[in-house]
Coordinates of C-alpha atoms in Angstrom, one line a residue:
M164 CA -26.8 -8.8 11.9
S165 CA -25.3 -5.7 11.5
A166 CA -21.7 -5.2 10.6
R167 CA -20.9 -3.6 14.5
N168 CA -22.9 -6.6 15.5
S169 CA -20.8 -9.0 13.7
N170 CA -17.9 -7.2 15.1
E171 CA -18.6 -7.0 18.3
E172 CA -20.0 -11.2 17.9
L173 CA -15.7 -11.7 16.4
A174 CA -14.3 -9.6 19.5
R175 CA -16.4 -11.5 21.6
T176 CA -14.7 -15.0 20.0
Y177 CA -11.2 -14.3 19.1
G178 CA -10.5 -11.3 22.0
T179 CA -9.2 -7.7 20.5
P180 CA -6.9 -5.9 19.6
L181 CA -8.3 -8.0 16.2
Y182 CA -8.5 -6.4 13.0
V183 CA -11.5 -7.5 10.4
Y184 CA -11.3 -7.4 6.3
D185 CA -14.8 -7.8 4.7
L186 CA -13.2 -8.9 1.2
S187 CA -16.7 -7.6 -0.5
R188 CA -15.5 -4.3 0.0
V189 CA -12.2 -5.0 -1.0
R190 CA -13.9 -6.2 -4.4
A191 CA -15.9 -3.3 -4.5
A192 CA -12.6 -1.5 -4.2
R193 CA -10.6 -3.3 -7.2
R194 CA -14.7 -2.1 -9.6
D195 CA -14.0 1.1 -8.8
L196 CA -10.9 1.7 -9.4
F197 CA -11.0 -0.2 -12.8
R198 CA -13.8 1.8 -13.2
W199 CA -12.6 4.6 -13.5
L200 CA -9.2 4.3 -15.4
P201 CA -9.1 3.6 -19.6
E202 CA -9.8 0.0 -20.5
G203 CA -7.0 -1.3 -20.5
V204 CA -4.3 0.1 -17.6
E205 CA -2.9 -2.5 -15.5
V206 CA -2.6 -2.3 -11.8
Y207 CA -0.4 -2.8 -9.4
Y208 CA -1.3 -3.8 -6.1
A209 CA 1.1 -2.3 -3.5
F210 CA 1.5 -5.4 -0.5
K211 CA 2.8 -2.5 1.4
A212 CA -0.4 -2.1 2.5
N213 CA -1.3 -4.8 3.5
P214 CA 0.5 -8.1 2.7
H215 CA -2.9 -10.5 3.9
P216 CA -2.8 -13.3 1.0
D217 CA -6.7 -13.2 1.7
L218 CA -6.3 -9.6 0.6
V219 CA -4.9 -10.2 -1.6
R220 CA -6.1 -12.9 -4.2
A221 CA -9.6 -11.2 -3.6
L222 CA -7.7 -8.5 -5.8
R223 CA -5.7 -10.9 -8.4
E224 CA -9.0 -13.1 -8.8
G225 CA -12.2 -12.0 -10.7
P226 CA -15.0 -10.8 -11.8
G227 CA -13.5 -8.5 -14.4
P228 CA -9.5 -7.7 -14.5
G229 CA -7.1 -8.0 -11.1
C230 CA -4.3 -6.2 -10.1
R231 CA -0.6 -7.7 -10.1
A232 CA 1.3 -7.5 -7.8
E233 CA 4.2 -4.9 -6.7
I234 CA 6.6 -6.6 -3.5
S235 CA 9.5 -4.9 -2.5
S236 CA 11.1 -8.1 -0.9
T237 CA 11.5 -11.8 -1.0
G238 CA 8.7 -11.9 2.4
E239 CA 6.2 -10.4 0.2
L240 CA 7.3 -12.2 -2.9
A241 CA 7.1 -15.1 -1.3
T242 CA 3.0 -14.0 -0.2
A243 CA 2.3 -12.5 -4.3
L244 CA 3.1 -17.1 -5.4
E245 CA 1.4 -18.2 -2.2
A246 CA -1.7 -16.6 -3.3
G247 CA -1.6 -17.4 -7.1
H248 CA 0.7 -14.4 -8.7
T249 CA 3.3 -15.8 -11.4
G250 CA 6.4 -14.4 -12.1
E251 CA 5.1 -12.1 -14.9
E252 CA 2.7 -10.9 -12.6
I253 CA 4.7 -9.5 -9.7
L254 CA 7.4 -5.8 -10.2
Y255 CA 10.3 -5.9 -7.6
T256 CA 10.8 -2.1 -6.2
G257 CA 12.6 -0.8 -3.9
P258 CA 15.9 1.5 -2.8
G259 CA 16.9 -1.4 -1.2
K260 CA 17.4 -5.0 -2.8
T261 CA 20.5 -7.5 -1.8
P262 CA 22.4 -9.9 -3.8
G263 CA 20.7 -12.7 -1.8
E264 CA 16.7 -10.7 -2.4
L265 CA 17.7 -10.5 -6.1
R266 CA 18.1 -13.9 -6.7
E267 CA 15.6 -15.7 -5.1
A268 CA 13.5 -13.1 -6.8
V269 CA 15.1 -14.3 -10.6
R270 CA 14.9 -17.9 -9.2
G271 CA 11.2 -17.6 -8.2
G272 CA 10.6 -16.6 -11.8
L273 CA 10.1 -13.1 -11.7
R274 CA 11.7 -10.1 -14.7
R275 CA 10.5 -7.0 -14.5
F276 CA 12.4 -5.0 -11.8
S277 CA 12.1 -1.5 -10.9
A278 CA 16.1 0.2 -10.7
E279 CA 16.1 3.0 -8.8
S280 CA 19.9 4.1 -9.4
L281 CA 22.3 2.9 -12.4
S282 CA 24.3 0.7 -9.3
D283 CA 20.6 -1.0 -8.4
L284 CA 20.3 -1.6 -12.2
E285 CA 23.7 -3.7 -12.2
H286 CA 23.4 -5.2 -8.9
I287 CA 19.8 -6.4 -10.6
G288 CA 21.8 -8.0 -13.8
A289 CA 24.1 -9.3 -11.8
A290 CA 21.6 -11.5 -10.9
A291 CA 19.8 -12.5 -13.7
V292 CA 23.0 -13.1 -14.7
A293 CA 24.3 -15.2 -12.7
E294 CA 20.7 -17.6 -13.5
G295 CA 21.4 -16.7 -16.8
V296 CA 18.2 -14.8 -18.0
V297 CA 17.5 -11.2 -19.2
V298 CA 15.1 -9.6 -16.9
D299 CA 13.5 -6.1 -17.8
C300 CA 13.4 -3.2 -16.2
L301 CA 11.8 0.3 -15.4
L302 CA 14.4 3.3 -14.4
R303 CA 12.8 4.9 -11.9
I304 CA 12.7 8.8 -12.3
N305 CA 12.9 11.2 -9.5
S306 CA 11.3 14.2 -11.1
A307 CA 13.1 17.7 -11.2
T308 CA 9.0 18.9 -10.7
A309 CA 6.0 18.1 -10.1
S310 CA 2.6 19.2 -11.1
A311 CA 0.5 19.5 -7.4
A312 CA 1.6 20.4 -4.4
S313 CA -0.6 18.4 -2.9
G314 CA 0.0 14.5 -1.4
V315 CA 3.3 13.0 0.0
R316 CA 5.6 14.2 -2.7
M317 CA 8.1 11.7 -3.6
T318 CA 9.9 13.6 -6.4
G319 CA 11.5 16.9 -6.0
K320 CA 14.3 16.4 -3.4
A321 CA 17.4 14.2 -3.1
S322 CA 15.7 11.0 -2.2
Q323 CA 17.0 7.6 -2.7
F324 CA 14.0 6.3 -5.1
G325 CA 14.6 6.5 -8.3
I326 CA 17.5 8.0 -10.1
D327 CA 17.4 11.9 -11.0
S328 CA 15.9 13.4 -14.0
E329 CA 18.3 15.9 -14.4
T330 CA 21.2 13.7 -15.3
V331 CA 19.8 10.2 -16.1
G332 CA 21.0 11.8 -19.7
D333 CA 24.3 11.7 -18.3
V334 CA 24.4 7.7 -18.1
A335 CA 22.7 7.0 -20.9
A336 CA 24.6 5.2 -22.4
A337 CA 25.8 3.1 -19.0
L338 CA 21.8 2.1 -18.7
R339 CA 21.0 1.3 -21.7
N340 CA 23.9 -1.9 -21.9
V341 CA 23.7 -3.8 -17.8
P342 CA 24.1 -7.3 -19.0
G343 CA 21.6 -9.4 -18.1
T344 CA 18.7 -6.6 -17.8
S345 CA 16.6 -4.9 -20.8
V346 CA 15.2 -1.5 -20.4
A347 CA 11.7 -1.9 -20.8
G348 CA 10.1 1.6 -20.1
L349 CA 10.3 3.9 -16.9
H350 CA 8.8 3.9 -13.2
L351 CA 7.1 7.6 -12.0
F352 CA 5.4 7.9 -8.5
S353 CA 5.5 11.2 -7.6
Q354 CA 3.1 11.3 -4.3
S355 CA 0.9 9.4 -2.6
N356 CA -3.0 10.7 -1.1
A357 CA -3.8 13.4 -3.4
A358 CA -5.9 15.9 -2.5
D359 CA -8.6 15.7 -4.6
E360 CA -9.5 14.3 -8.1
E361 CA -7.9 17.6 -10.2
A362 CA -4.7 17.2 -8.9
L363 CA -4.1 13.5 -9.4
I364 CA -4.5 14.1 -13.2
G365 CA -2.4 17.5 -13.3
E366 CA 0.4 14.7 -11.3
F367 CA -0.8 12.5 -13.6
R368 CA -0.4 15.2 -17.6
H369 CA 3.0 16.3 -15.8
T370 CA 4.1 12.7 -15.7
I371 CA 3.1 10.9 -18.9
E372 CA 4.8 14.4 -20.2
T373 CA 8.3 13.7 -18.6
A374 CA 8.1 10.4 -19.5
T375 CA 7.7 10.8 -23.5
R376 CA 10.8 13.6 -23.3
L377 CA 12.8 10.9 -21.4
Q378 CA 12.0 8.7 -23.9
E379 CA 13.4 10.7 -26.6
E380 CA 16.8 11.6 -24.5
L381 CA 17.3 7.8 -23.4
R382 CA 17.0 6.2 -26.4
V383 CA 15.5 3.6 -25.2
P384 CA 11.7 1.6 -26.3
L385 CA 9.2 2.5 -24.0
R386 CA 7.6 -0.9 -23.8
M387 CA 5.7 -0.2 -20.4
L388 CA 5.2 3.0 -18.1
D389 CA 4.8 3.2 -14.7
I390 CA 3.0 6.5 -13.7
G391 CA 2.7 5.4 -10.2
G392 CA -0.8 6.0 -8.2
G393 CA -2.4 8.8 -5.5
F394 CA -5.5 7.3 -5.2
T395 CA -7.3 8.0 -1.6
A396 CA -8.7 7.5 0.9
P397 CA -9.6 7.9 4.6
Y398 CA -6.9 5.9 7.0
G399 CA -8.4 5.6 11.0
R400 CA -11.5 8.1 9.8
V401 CA -15.1 8.3 9.3
G402 CA -15.5 8.6 5.5
D403 CA -15.4 6.8 1.9
R404 CA -12.9 6.2 -1.2
A405 CA -12.7 9.3 -3.3
A406 CA -14.6 9.0 -6.6
Y407 CA -12.7 10.1 -10.0
P408 CA -14.8 9.9 -12.7
K409 CA -13.2 12.1 -14.9
L410 CA -10.2 10.3 -15.2
A411 CA -11.0 7.8 -17.2
G412 CA -11.7 10.6 -20.1
E413 CA -8.2 13.2 -19.3
L414 CA -6.0 10.4 -18.6
S415 CA -7.3 8.1 -22.0
A416 CA -7.1 12.2 -24.0
E417 CA -2.9 12.4 -22.6
L418 CA -2.6 9.6 -23.3
D419 CA -3.8 9.7 -27.2
L420 CA -1.2 12.9 -27.2
R421 CA 1.6 11.5 -25.8
L422 CA 1.5 8.0 -26.6
P423 CA -1.2 7.6 -29.3
G424 CA 0.1 3.7 -29.4
W425 CA -1.0 2.7 -26.1
R426 CA -4.2 1.8 -26.4
E427 CA -2.5 -1.2 -28.6
G428 CA 0.1 -2.0 -26.0
R429 CA 2.5 0.4 -26.5
P430 CA 3.9 1.1 -24.2
R431 CA 1.4 -0.8 -21.7
I432 CA 0.6 1.6 -18.8
A433 CA 0.2 0.7 -15.1
V434 CA -0.7 2.2 -12.5
E435 CA -0.2 1.7 -8.5
S436 CA -2.1 1.2 -5.5
G437 CA -2.1 0.6 -1.7
R438 CA -4.0 2.2 0.6
Y439 CA -7.3 2.7 -2.2
L440 CA -8.1 -1.0 -2.6
V441 CA -7.6 -2.8 0.6
G442 CA -7.8 0.6 3.0
D443 CA -12.0 0.5 3.6
S444 CA -12.1 -3.6 3.8
G445 CA -10.3 -3.0 7.6
T446 CA -12.2 -2.3 11.3
L447 CA -10.3 -2.8 14.0
V448 CA -12.1 -3.5 17.2
T449 CA -9.4 -2.9 20.6
S450 CA -10.9 -2.7 24.3
V451 CA -11.2 0.6 26.9
S452 CA -8.6 -0.9 29.5
N453 CA -9.2 1.6 31.5
V454 CA -10.4 5.6 31.6
K455 CA -8.4 8.5 34.3
E456 CA -8.1 12.1 34.1
S457 CA -5.1 14.1 34.6
R458 CA -5.5 17.7 34.6
G459 CA -8.6 18.5 33.0
R460 CA -7.8 15.8 30.2
K461 CA -9.5 12.5 29.7
F462 CA -7.9 10.0 28.8
V463 CA -9.2 6.7 26.8
I464 CA -6.2 3.2 27.5
L465 CA -6.9 0.7 24.4
D466 CA -5.7 -2.8 24.6
G467 CA -4.4 -1.9 21.2
G468 CA -2.2 1.3 20.3
I469 CA 0.9 2.5 17.6
N470 CA 1.6 -1.7 18.6
V471 CA -1.5 -2.9 16.3
F472 CA -1.5 0.8 14.6
G473 CA -0.6 3.8 12.8
G474 CA 3.3 2.9 13.6
M475 CA 3.6 4.6 10.6
S476 CA 3.1 8.1 11.2
G477 CA 7.2 8.0 13.3
L478 CA 8.3 7.6 9.5
G479 CA 5.7 10.9 9.0
R480 CA 4.1 9.1 6.2
L481 CA 0.7 8.9 8.0
L482 CA 1.7 11.9 10.5
P483 CA -0.5 12.4 12.4
V484 CA -2.4 9.4 13.3
S485 CA -5.7 11.3 14.9
V486 CA -8.8 8.1 14.3
Q487 CA -12.4 8.3 14.9
V488 CA -13.8 5.5 16.4
D489 CA -17.2 4.1 15.1
T490 CA -18.2 2.9 18.4
G491 CA -22.3 5.1 19.3
E492 CA -22.7 8.4 19.9
P493 CA -19.9 10.5 20.5
T494 CA -20.4 12.9 23.7
E495 CA -17.8 14.3 25.0
Q496 CA -14.1 14.4 24.3
A497 CA -10.8 12.3 25.3
S498 CA -7.2 11.6 24.0
L499 CA -7.2 7.2 22.0
V500 CA -4.1 5.8 23.5
G501 CA -2.6 2.6 23.2
P502 CA -1.0 0.5 26.3
L503 CA 2.8 1.1 25.8
C504 CA 5.7 2.7 27.9
T505 CA 5.7 5.5 25.6
P506 CA 3.9 9.1 25.4
G507 CA 4.4 8.7 21.5
D508 CA 1.7 5.5 22.4
V509 CA -1.3 7.7 20.6
L510 CA -4.0 7.1 18.2
G511 CA -5.9 10.3 18.5
R512 CA -6.1 13.8 21.0
D513 CA -9.3 14.4 22.3
V514 CA -11.6 12.7 19.8
T515 CA -14.8 13.1 20.1
V516 CA -15.9 9.9 21.6
P517 CA -19.2 7.9 23.5
A518 CA -19.0 7.7 27.2
L519 CA -16.6 4.6 26.7
A520 CA -16.2 2.5 30.2
P521 CA -13.3 -0.2 30.8
G522 CA -14.8 -3.8 29.1
D523 CA -16.3 -1.4 26.3
L524 CA -15.3 -1.8 23.3
V525 CA -13.6 0.5 19.9
Q526 CA -14.6 0.3 16.6
I527 CA -12.2 2.6 13.8
P528 CA -12.9 2.4 10.5
N529 CA -10.8 2.3 7.9
T530 CA -7.8 0.5 9.1
G531 CA -7.7 -2.0 6.6
A532 CA -4.3 -0.5 4.9
Y533 CA -1.3 0.4 7.3
G534 CA -2.2 -1.8 10.0
P535 CA -0.4 -5.0 11.6
S536 CA 2.1 -5.0 9.0
A537 CA 2.9 -1.7 9.6
S538 CA 3.4 -1.2 13.5
L539 CA 5.4 -1.2 16.2
Q540 CA 4.2 -4.8 17.0
S541 CA 8.0 -5.9 18.7
F542 CA 7.8 -3.4 21.2
L543 CA 7.3 -4.7 24.6
G544 CA 6.5 -7.9 23.0
R545 CA 2.3 -7.2 23.6
P546 CA 0.5 -9.8 21.5
S547 CA 0.4 -9.2 18.2
P548 CA -3.4 -8.8 16.9
V549 CA -5.8 -11.3 15.4
E550 CA -6.8 -10.8 11.9
V551 CA -10.3 -12.5 10.8
V552 CA -11.5 -12.2 7.1
I553 CA -15.2 -12.3 6.6
D554 CA -16.6 -11.9 3.3
D555 CA -20.5 -12.5 2.2
D556 CA -22.2 -16.4 2.5
G557 CA -24.1 -15.6 -0.6
S558 CA -27.6 -15.5 0.5
G559 CA -27.7 -12.0 -0.5
D560 CA -29.0 -10.2 2.7
G561 CA -25.5 -8.9 4.2
S562 CA -24.4 -11.3 5.9
K563 CA -20.6 -12.9 6.6
V564 CA -19.1 -15.5 6.9
V565 CA -15.1 -15.7 8.4
V566 CA -12.7 -17.4 5.5
S567 CA -10.0 -17.3 8.2
V568 CA -8.5 -16.4 11.1
S569 CA -5.1 -15.9 11.8
R570 CA -2.1 -13.9 13.7
I571 CA 1.2 -12.7 13.1
E572 CA 3.4 -14.6 14.8
R573 CA 6.6 -12.9 16.5
S574 CA 9.7 -15.1 17.2
R575 CA 12.9 -14.1 18.5
T576 CA 15.8 -16.7 19.4
Y577 CA 18.4 -16.0 22.0
T578 CA 21.4 -17.3 21.8
E579 CA 23.3 -18.2 25.7
R580 CA 26.7 -16.2 26.1
G581 CA 29.1 -18.9 25.9
A582 CA 27.7 -20.9 23.1
A583 CA 29.6 -22.3 20.7
A584 CA 28.4 -20.4 17.6

């Protein structure tokens, strides 16, 4: 049975909008990424891309090296623990860690955090002291310069992320002496979705050079260096994940030059990835609710829009959303829009599509990342999408079996007017 027919059968069984995630694609992406990297480099999976526990397990478990967990909330922490991660496999990042969240994380066994500022480090230390432990912290650095101008820039401007590289020396002594913390290394994440392999390599080289310079300036032992990511994969469009055949050799050479003990784990080297690892595992299946024309333009109205996919486009990170369909032979142009009462509910303007009619299915490829958990699910109270996880059935002929079926539940409790507090 073809993948397309499989998805159509699943849509008939579970309805739409429907996400289908293929675990064999998740494992393939994990194998590829480790193959492109030098041996011994650790990979942290960014849960924000897709926190589905089945995908997290597939990335963590063998055969071969597995991914560690990079989280930014106690909700993601719960998922990580449910999927089998231990505290030592988890890195807690993000600029908005609250005292309660930090206490919960430390109680849950986490011993590695990324600190975005001196005050953030102090908050982490306070939680550790309250629990009677000392935690390792990476200082996240907002580098003043960058190598490549491609991709989504994460440094070089005023930001809630990271300590400005040009001023970090001014607070070096304070950073080294926060009770409850031990500065274990540095965390630099300069870009997302690099344009090509040369841009990615150039950025990693710049990151490693910056880290070695800051290590001397801060006078801290560099036990771990997280050099971020930038690995590229298509989002909602036909295409393949990028290949990086030169990366292992170029990155190894730069590390040998700047940090000659890295092959023995001095320091441990880590990268982060989200979309690259899970993006091509997912297909979004929607149904056509209506087709209309307005002033010479055709609009195909789907039962799922930015409430199930592309909600993060409003943040600018993934703008613009412009999907491509993997359904039939394209014959005309139409705008694919969702069911929400806002003109912003657009998945693609003037997209080339086959002739579509109410009841037809539209399949959007490469939607395994930044799907339901990154969308406007509560807006207008539309039904959440069903998420179906499939995997090879072991026959060797490409047939699939359903592993799990779930739906993100939305809940809201209203307090009656005049009710006792």
